[in-house]
mmCIF file of C-alpha atoms in Angstrom:
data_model
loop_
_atom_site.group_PDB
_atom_site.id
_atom_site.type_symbol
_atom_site.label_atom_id
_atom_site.label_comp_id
_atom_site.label_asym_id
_atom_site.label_seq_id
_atom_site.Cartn_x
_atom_site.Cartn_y
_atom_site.Cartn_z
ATOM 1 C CA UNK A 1 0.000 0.000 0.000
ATOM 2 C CA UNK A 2 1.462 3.188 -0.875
ATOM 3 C CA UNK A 3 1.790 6.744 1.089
ATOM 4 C CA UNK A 4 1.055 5.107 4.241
ATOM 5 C CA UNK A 5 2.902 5.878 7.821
ATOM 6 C CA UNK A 6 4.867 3.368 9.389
ATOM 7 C CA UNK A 7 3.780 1.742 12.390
ATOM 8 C CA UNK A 8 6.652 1.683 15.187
ATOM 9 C CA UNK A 9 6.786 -0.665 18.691
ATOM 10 C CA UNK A 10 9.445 1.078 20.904
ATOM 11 C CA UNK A 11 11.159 -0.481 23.787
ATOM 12 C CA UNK A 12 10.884 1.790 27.056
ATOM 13 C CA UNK A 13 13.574 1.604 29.896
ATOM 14 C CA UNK A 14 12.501 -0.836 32.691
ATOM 15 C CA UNK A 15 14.584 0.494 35.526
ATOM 16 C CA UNK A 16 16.969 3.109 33.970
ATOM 17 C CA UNK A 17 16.462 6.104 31.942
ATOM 18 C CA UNK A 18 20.013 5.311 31.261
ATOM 19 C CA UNK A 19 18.895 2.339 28.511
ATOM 20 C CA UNK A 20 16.737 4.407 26.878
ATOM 21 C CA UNK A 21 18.187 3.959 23.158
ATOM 22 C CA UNK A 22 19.309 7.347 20.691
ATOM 23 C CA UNK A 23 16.869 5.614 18.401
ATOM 24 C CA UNK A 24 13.868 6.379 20.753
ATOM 25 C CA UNK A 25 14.931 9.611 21.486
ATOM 26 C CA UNK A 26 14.771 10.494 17.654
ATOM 27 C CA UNK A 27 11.587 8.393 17.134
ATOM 28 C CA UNK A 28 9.887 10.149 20.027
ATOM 29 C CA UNK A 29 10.209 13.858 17.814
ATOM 30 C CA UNK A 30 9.737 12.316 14.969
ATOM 31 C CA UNK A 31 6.679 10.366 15.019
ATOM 32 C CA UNK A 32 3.235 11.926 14.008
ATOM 33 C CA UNK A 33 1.597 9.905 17.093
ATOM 34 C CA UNK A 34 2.269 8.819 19.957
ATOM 35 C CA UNK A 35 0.335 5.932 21.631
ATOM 36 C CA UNK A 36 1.215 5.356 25.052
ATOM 37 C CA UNK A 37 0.072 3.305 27.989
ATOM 38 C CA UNK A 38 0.049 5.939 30.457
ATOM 39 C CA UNK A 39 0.760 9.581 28.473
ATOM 40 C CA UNK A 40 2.105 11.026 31.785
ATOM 41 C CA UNK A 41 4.747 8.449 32.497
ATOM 42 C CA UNK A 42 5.692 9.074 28.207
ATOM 43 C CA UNK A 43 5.901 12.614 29.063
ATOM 44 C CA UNK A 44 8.381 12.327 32.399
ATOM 45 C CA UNK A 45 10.574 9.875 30.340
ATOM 46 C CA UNK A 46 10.283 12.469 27.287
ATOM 47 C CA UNK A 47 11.847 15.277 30.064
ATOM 48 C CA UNK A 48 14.131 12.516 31.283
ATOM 49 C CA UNK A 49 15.597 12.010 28.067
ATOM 50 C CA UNK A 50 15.936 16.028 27.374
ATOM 51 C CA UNK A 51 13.544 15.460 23.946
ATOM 52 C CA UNK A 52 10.011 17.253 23.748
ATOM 53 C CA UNK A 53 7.609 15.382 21.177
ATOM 54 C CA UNK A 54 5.949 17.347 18.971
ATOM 55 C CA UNK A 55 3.704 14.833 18.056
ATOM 56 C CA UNK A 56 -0.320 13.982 19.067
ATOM 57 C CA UNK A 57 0.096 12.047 22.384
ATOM 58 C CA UNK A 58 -3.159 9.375 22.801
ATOM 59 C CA UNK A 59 -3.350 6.938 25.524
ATOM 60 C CA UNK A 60 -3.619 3.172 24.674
ATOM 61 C CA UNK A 61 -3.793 0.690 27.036
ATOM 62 C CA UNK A 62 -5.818 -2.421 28.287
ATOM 63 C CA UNK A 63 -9.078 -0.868 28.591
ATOM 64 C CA UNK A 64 -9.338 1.021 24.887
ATOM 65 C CA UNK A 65 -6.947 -1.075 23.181
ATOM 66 C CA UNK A 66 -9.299 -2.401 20.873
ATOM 67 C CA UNK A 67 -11.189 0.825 19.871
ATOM 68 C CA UNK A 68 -7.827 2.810 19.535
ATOM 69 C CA UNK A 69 -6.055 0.484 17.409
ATOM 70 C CA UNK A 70 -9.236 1.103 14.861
ATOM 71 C CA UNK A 71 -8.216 4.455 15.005
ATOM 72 C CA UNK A 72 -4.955 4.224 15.083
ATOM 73 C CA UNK A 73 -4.705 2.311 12.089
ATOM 74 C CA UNK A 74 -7.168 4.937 10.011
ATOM 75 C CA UNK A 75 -4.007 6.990 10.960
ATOM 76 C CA UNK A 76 -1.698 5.064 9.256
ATOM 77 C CA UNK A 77 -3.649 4.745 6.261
ATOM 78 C CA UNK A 78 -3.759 8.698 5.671
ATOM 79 C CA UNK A 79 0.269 8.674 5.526
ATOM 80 C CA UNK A 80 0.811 9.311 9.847
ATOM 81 C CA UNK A 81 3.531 7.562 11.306
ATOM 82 C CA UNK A 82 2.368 6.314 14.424
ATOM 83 C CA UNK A 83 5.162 5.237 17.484
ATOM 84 C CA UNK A 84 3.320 2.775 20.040
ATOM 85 C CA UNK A 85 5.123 2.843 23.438
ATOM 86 C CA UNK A 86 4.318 0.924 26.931
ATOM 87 C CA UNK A 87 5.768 1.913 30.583
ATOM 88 C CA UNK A 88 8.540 -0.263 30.386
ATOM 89 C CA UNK A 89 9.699 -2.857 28.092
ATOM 90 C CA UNK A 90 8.234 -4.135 24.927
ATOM 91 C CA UNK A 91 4.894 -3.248 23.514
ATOM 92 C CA UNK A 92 3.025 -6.366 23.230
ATOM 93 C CA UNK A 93 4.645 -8.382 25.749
ATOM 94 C CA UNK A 94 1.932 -8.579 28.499
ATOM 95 C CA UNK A 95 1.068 -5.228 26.782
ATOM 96 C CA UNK A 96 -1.101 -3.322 24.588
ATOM 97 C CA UNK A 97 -0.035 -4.100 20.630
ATOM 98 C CA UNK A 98 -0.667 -7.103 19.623
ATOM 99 C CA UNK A 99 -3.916 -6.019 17.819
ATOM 100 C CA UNK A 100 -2.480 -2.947 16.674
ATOM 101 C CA UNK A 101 -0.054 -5.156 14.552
ATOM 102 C CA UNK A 102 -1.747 -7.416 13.450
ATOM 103 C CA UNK A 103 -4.317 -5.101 11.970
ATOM 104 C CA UNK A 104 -1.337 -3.170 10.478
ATOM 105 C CA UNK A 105 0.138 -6.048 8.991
ATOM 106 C CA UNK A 106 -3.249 -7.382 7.564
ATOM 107 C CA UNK A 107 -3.728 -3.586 5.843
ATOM 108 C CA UNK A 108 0.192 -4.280 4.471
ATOM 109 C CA UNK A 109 1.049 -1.203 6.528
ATOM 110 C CA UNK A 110 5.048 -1.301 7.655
ATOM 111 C CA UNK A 111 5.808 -2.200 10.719
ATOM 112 C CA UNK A 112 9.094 -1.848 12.543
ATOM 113 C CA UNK A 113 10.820 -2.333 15.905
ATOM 114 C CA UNK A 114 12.798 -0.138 18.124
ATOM 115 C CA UNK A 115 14.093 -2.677 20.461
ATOM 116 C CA UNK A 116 15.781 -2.275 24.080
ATOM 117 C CA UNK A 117 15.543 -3.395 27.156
ATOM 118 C CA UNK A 118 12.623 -6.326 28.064
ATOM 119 C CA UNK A 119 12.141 -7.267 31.730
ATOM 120 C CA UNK A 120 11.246 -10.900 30.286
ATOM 121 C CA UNK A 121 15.185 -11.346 28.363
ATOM 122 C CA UNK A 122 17.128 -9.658 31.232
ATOM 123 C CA UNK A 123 15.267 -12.005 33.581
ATOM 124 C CA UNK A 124 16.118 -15.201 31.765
ATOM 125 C CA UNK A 125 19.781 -14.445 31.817
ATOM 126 C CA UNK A 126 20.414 -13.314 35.340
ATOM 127 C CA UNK A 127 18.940 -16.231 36.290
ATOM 128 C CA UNK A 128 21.044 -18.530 36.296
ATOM 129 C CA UNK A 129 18.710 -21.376 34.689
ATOM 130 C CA UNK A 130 18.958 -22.802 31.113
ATOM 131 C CA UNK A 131 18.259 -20.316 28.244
ATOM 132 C CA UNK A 132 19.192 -21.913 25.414
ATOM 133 C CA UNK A 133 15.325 -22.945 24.818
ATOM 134 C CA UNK A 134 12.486 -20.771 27.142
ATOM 135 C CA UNK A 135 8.725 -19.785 27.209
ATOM 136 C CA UNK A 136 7.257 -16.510 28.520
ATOM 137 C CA UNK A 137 3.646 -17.318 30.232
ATOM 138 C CA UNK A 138 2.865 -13.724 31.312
ATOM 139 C CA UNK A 139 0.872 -13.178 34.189
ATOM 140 C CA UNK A 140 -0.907 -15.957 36.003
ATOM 141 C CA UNK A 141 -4.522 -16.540 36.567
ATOM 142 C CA UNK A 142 -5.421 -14.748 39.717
ATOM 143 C CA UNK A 143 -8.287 -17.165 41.197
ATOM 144 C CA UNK A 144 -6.639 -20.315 43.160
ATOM 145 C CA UNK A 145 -8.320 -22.855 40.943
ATOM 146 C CA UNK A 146 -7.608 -21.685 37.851
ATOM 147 C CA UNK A 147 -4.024 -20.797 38.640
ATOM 148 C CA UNK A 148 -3.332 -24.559 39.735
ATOM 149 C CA UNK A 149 -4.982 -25.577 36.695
ATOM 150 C CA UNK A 150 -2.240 -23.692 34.480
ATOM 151 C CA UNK A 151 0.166 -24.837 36.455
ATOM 152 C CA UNK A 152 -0.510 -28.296 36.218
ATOM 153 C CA UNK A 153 -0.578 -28.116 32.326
ATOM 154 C CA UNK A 154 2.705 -26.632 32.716
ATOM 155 C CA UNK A 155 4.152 -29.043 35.314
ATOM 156 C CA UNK A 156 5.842 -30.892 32.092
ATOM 157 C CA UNK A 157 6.974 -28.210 30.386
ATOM 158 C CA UNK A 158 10.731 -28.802 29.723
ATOM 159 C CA UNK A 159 12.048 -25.528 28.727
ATOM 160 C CA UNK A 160 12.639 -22.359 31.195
ATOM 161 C CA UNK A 161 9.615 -20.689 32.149
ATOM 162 C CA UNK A 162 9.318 -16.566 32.125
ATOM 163 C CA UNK A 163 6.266 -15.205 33.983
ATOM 164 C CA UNK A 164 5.541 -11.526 35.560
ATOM 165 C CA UNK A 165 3.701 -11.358 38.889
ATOM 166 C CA UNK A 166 2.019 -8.252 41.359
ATOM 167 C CA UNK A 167 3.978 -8.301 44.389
ATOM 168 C CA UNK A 168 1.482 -8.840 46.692
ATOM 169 C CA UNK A 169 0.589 -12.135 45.029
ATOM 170 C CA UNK A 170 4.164 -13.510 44.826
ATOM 171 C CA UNK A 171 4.047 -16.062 47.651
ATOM 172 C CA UNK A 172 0.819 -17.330 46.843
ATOM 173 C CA UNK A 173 2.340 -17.938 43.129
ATOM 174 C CA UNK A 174 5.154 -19.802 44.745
ATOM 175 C CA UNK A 175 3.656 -21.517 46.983
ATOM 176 C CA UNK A 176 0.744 -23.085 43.778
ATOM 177 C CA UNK A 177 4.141 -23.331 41.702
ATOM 178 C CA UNK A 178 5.680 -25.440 44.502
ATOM 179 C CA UNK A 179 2.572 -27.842 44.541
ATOM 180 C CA UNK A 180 1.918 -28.070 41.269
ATOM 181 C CA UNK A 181 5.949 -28.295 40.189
ATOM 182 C CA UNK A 182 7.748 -29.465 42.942
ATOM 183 C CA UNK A 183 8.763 -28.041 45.844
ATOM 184 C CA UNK A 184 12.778 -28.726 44.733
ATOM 185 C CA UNK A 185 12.135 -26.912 41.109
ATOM 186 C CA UNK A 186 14.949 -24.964 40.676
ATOM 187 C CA UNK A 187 13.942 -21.118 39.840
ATOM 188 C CA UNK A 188 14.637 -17.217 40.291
ATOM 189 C CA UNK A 189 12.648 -14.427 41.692
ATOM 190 C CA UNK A 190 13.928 -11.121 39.819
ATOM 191 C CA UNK A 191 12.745 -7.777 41.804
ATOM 192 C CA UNK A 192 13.214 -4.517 40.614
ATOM 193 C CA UNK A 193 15.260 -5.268 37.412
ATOM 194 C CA UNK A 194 18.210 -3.114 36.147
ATOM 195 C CA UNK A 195 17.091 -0.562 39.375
ATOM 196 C CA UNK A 196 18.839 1.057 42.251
ATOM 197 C CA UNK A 197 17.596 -1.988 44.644
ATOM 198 C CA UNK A 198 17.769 -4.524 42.292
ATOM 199 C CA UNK A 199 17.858 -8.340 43.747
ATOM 200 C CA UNK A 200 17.704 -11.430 42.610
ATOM 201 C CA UNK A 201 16.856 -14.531 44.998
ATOM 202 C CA UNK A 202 17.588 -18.112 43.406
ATOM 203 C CA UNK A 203 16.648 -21.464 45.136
ATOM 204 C CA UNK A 204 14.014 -24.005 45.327
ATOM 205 C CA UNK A 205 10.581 -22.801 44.648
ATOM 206 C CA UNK A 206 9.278 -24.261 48.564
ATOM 207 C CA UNK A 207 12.481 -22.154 49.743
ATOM 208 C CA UNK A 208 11.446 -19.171 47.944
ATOM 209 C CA UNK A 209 7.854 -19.344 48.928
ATOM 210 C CA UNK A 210 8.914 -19.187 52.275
ATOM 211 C CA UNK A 211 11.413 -16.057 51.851
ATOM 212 C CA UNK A 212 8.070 -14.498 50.348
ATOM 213 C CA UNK A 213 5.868 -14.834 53.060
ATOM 214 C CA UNK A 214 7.669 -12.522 54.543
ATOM 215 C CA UNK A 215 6.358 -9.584 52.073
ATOM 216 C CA UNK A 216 8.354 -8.456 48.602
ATOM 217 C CA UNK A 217 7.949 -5.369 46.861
ATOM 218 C CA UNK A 218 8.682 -4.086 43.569
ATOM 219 C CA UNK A 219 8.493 -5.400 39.860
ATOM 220 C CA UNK A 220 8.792 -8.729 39.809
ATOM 221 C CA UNK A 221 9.521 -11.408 37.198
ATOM 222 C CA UNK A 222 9.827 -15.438 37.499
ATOM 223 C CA UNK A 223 11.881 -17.619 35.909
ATOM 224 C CA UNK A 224 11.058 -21.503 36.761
ATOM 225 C CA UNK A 225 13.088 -24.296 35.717
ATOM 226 C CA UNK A 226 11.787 -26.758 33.022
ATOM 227 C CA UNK A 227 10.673 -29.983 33.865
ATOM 228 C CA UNK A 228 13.437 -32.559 34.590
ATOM 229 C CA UNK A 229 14.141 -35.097 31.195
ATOM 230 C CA UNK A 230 12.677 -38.522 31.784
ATOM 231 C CA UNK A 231 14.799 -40.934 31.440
ATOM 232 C CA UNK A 232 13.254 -43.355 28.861
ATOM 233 C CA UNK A 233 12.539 -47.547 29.978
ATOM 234 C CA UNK A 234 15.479 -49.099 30.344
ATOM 235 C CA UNK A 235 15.834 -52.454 28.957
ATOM 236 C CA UNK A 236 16.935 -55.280 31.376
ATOM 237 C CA UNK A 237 17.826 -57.533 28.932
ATOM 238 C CA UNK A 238 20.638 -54.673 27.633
ATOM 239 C CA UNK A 239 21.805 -54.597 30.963
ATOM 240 C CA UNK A 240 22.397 -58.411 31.315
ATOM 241 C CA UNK A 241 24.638 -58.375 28.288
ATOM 242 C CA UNK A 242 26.575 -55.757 30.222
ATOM 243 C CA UNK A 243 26.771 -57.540 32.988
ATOM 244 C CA UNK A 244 28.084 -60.605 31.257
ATOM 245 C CA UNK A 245 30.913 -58.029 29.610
ATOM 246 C CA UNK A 246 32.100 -57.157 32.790
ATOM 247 C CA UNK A 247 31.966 -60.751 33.878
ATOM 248 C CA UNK A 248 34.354 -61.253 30.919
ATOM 249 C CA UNK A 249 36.717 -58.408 31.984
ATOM 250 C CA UNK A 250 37.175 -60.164 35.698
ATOM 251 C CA UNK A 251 34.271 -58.596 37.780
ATOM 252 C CA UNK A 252 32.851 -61.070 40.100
ATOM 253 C CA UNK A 253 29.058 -61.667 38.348
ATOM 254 C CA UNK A 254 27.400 -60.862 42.277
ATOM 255 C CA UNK A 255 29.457 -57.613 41.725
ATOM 256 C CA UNK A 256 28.893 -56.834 38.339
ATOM 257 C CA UNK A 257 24.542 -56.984 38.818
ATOM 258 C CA UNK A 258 25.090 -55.175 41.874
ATOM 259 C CA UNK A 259 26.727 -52.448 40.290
ATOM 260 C CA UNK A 260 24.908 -52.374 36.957
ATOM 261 C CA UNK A 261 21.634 -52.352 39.081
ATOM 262 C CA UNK A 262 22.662 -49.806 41.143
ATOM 263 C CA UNK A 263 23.833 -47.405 37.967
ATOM 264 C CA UNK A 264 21.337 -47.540 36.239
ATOM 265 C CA UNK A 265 18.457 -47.614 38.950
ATOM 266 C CA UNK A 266 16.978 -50.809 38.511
ATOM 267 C CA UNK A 267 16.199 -53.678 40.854
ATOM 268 C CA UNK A 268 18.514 -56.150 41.345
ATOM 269 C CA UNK A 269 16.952 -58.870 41.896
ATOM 270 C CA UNK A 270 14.875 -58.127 38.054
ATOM 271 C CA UNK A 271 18.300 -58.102 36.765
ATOM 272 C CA UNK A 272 19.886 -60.956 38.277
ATOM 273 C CA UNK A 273 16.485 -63.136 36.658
ATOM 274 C CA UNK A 274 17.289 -60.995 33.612
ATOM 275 C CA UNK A 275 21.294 -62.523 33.647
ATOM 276 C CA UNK A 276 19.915 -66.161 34.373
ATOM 277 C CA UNK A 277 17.431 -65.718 31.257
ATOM 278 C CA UNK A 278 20.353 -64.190 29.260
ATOM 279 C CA UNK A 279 22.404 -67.291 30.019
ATOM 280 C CA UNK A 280 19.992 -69.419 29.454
ATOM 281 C CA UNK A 281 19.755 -68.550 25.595
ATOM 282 C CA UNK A 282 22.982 -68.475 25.105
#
């Protein structure tokens, strides 16, 4: 589609002002529109970064998200180059912009990203936990039942888990994570990312619920180890041949069952009838 305005996500600072990219400071005078979640907090990080936007501010958030990406869109249409910016982090990640974007790229409007700083990346990697494969599950279900429920879908899960959380519901969370996933499941409670007091407590989910009890403020993000592989069946009969190789090398055959057994966590007793049967045919 020709002479249309370009539709651009832009990453916000989560902590620091300090983050804030050159590219968003030259976005934020040169865009036509401004969406943002909460148009105060755009213009105190506008003053922060010494820049003063020319454009039309809207606000765009939860509540009107649907009705304002209509409009927003009609904008882009006439030619308006519209920048879409959250409170911190990137737009559509447990924010408003999804629909805004996918509307734009059903019209064959351009889209383009101003990336930066994202509370769920910087999370992952402080961690300490895998995150060479991950998932982001946003925010929870706030009622008991249905929170268990999610968690129990995700008890299997074996990649990282990302997830944001309120403060003041971060030791229920634990405690249904705990339950659900184990109270040994490794994971990381990240407060207060890339701020003054930042912290980052890592330990076993039971451990962690109980450190919460206690009270936590601040922004907080999850990160929950995946689910442990399963080893797959192991086949006795493999393990008598072993047995019987060992046998061959000098190990005592008592020994050499006891020890296979014991490695590979089976019974010894199905093992030793497994050796006898092995024999047997042979």
């Amino acid at each position: 589609m020709e002479n249309t305005g370009t539709l651009t996500l832009a990453a916000a600072p989560i902590g620091r002002v300090e983050d804030a990219s050159a590219r968003l400071r030259t976005a934020l005078v040169e865009a036509d529109i401004i969406a943002a979640e909460d148009t105060r907090r755009l213009r105190r990080l506008a003053a922060d970064l010494g820049v003063s936007p020319s454009a039309r501010v809207v606000s765009y958030y939860d509540a009107n998200e649907r009705a304002r990406a209509a409009e927003l869109l009609d904008e882009l249409r006439a030619g308006r180059d519209v920048l879409v910016i959250t409170d911190a982090g990137l737009p559509g990640v447990s924010d408003p912009g999804y629909r805004l974007v996918t509307a734009a790229v059903e019209a064959e409007v351009p889209v383009t990203v101003l990336p930066g700083p994202s509370a769920v990346t910087t999370a992952l990697v402080i961690s300490g936990l895998p995150s060479d494969r991950f998932c982001f599950e946003g925010f929870l279900p706030r009622k008991g039942g249905e929170r268990a429920a999610r968690l129990r879908a995700l008890a299997g899960e074996p990649r990282t888990m990302v997830f944001f959380e309120a403060p003041h519901r971060l030791a229920a969370t634990l405690e249904a994570m705990a339950a659900a996933l184990g109270a040994d499941r490794r994971a990381a409670v990240c407060r207060e990312l890339t701020k003054t007091y930042e912290e980052v407590r890592r330990g076993p989910l039971g451990e962690l619920a109980g450190w919460a009890a206690g009270g936590v403020r601040g922004e907080i993000t999850l990160v929950v180890a995946g689910a442990p592989e399963v080893a797959g069946q192991v086949d006795v009969g493999d393990l008598a041949v072993e047995v019987e190789r060992r046998v061959g090398e000098g190990t005592p055959r008592k020994q050499a069952i006891g020890d296979v057994a014991r490695e590979h966590g089976v019974p010894k007793r199905e093992l030793y009838d497994a050796v006898i049967a092995y024999k047997a045919d042979h």
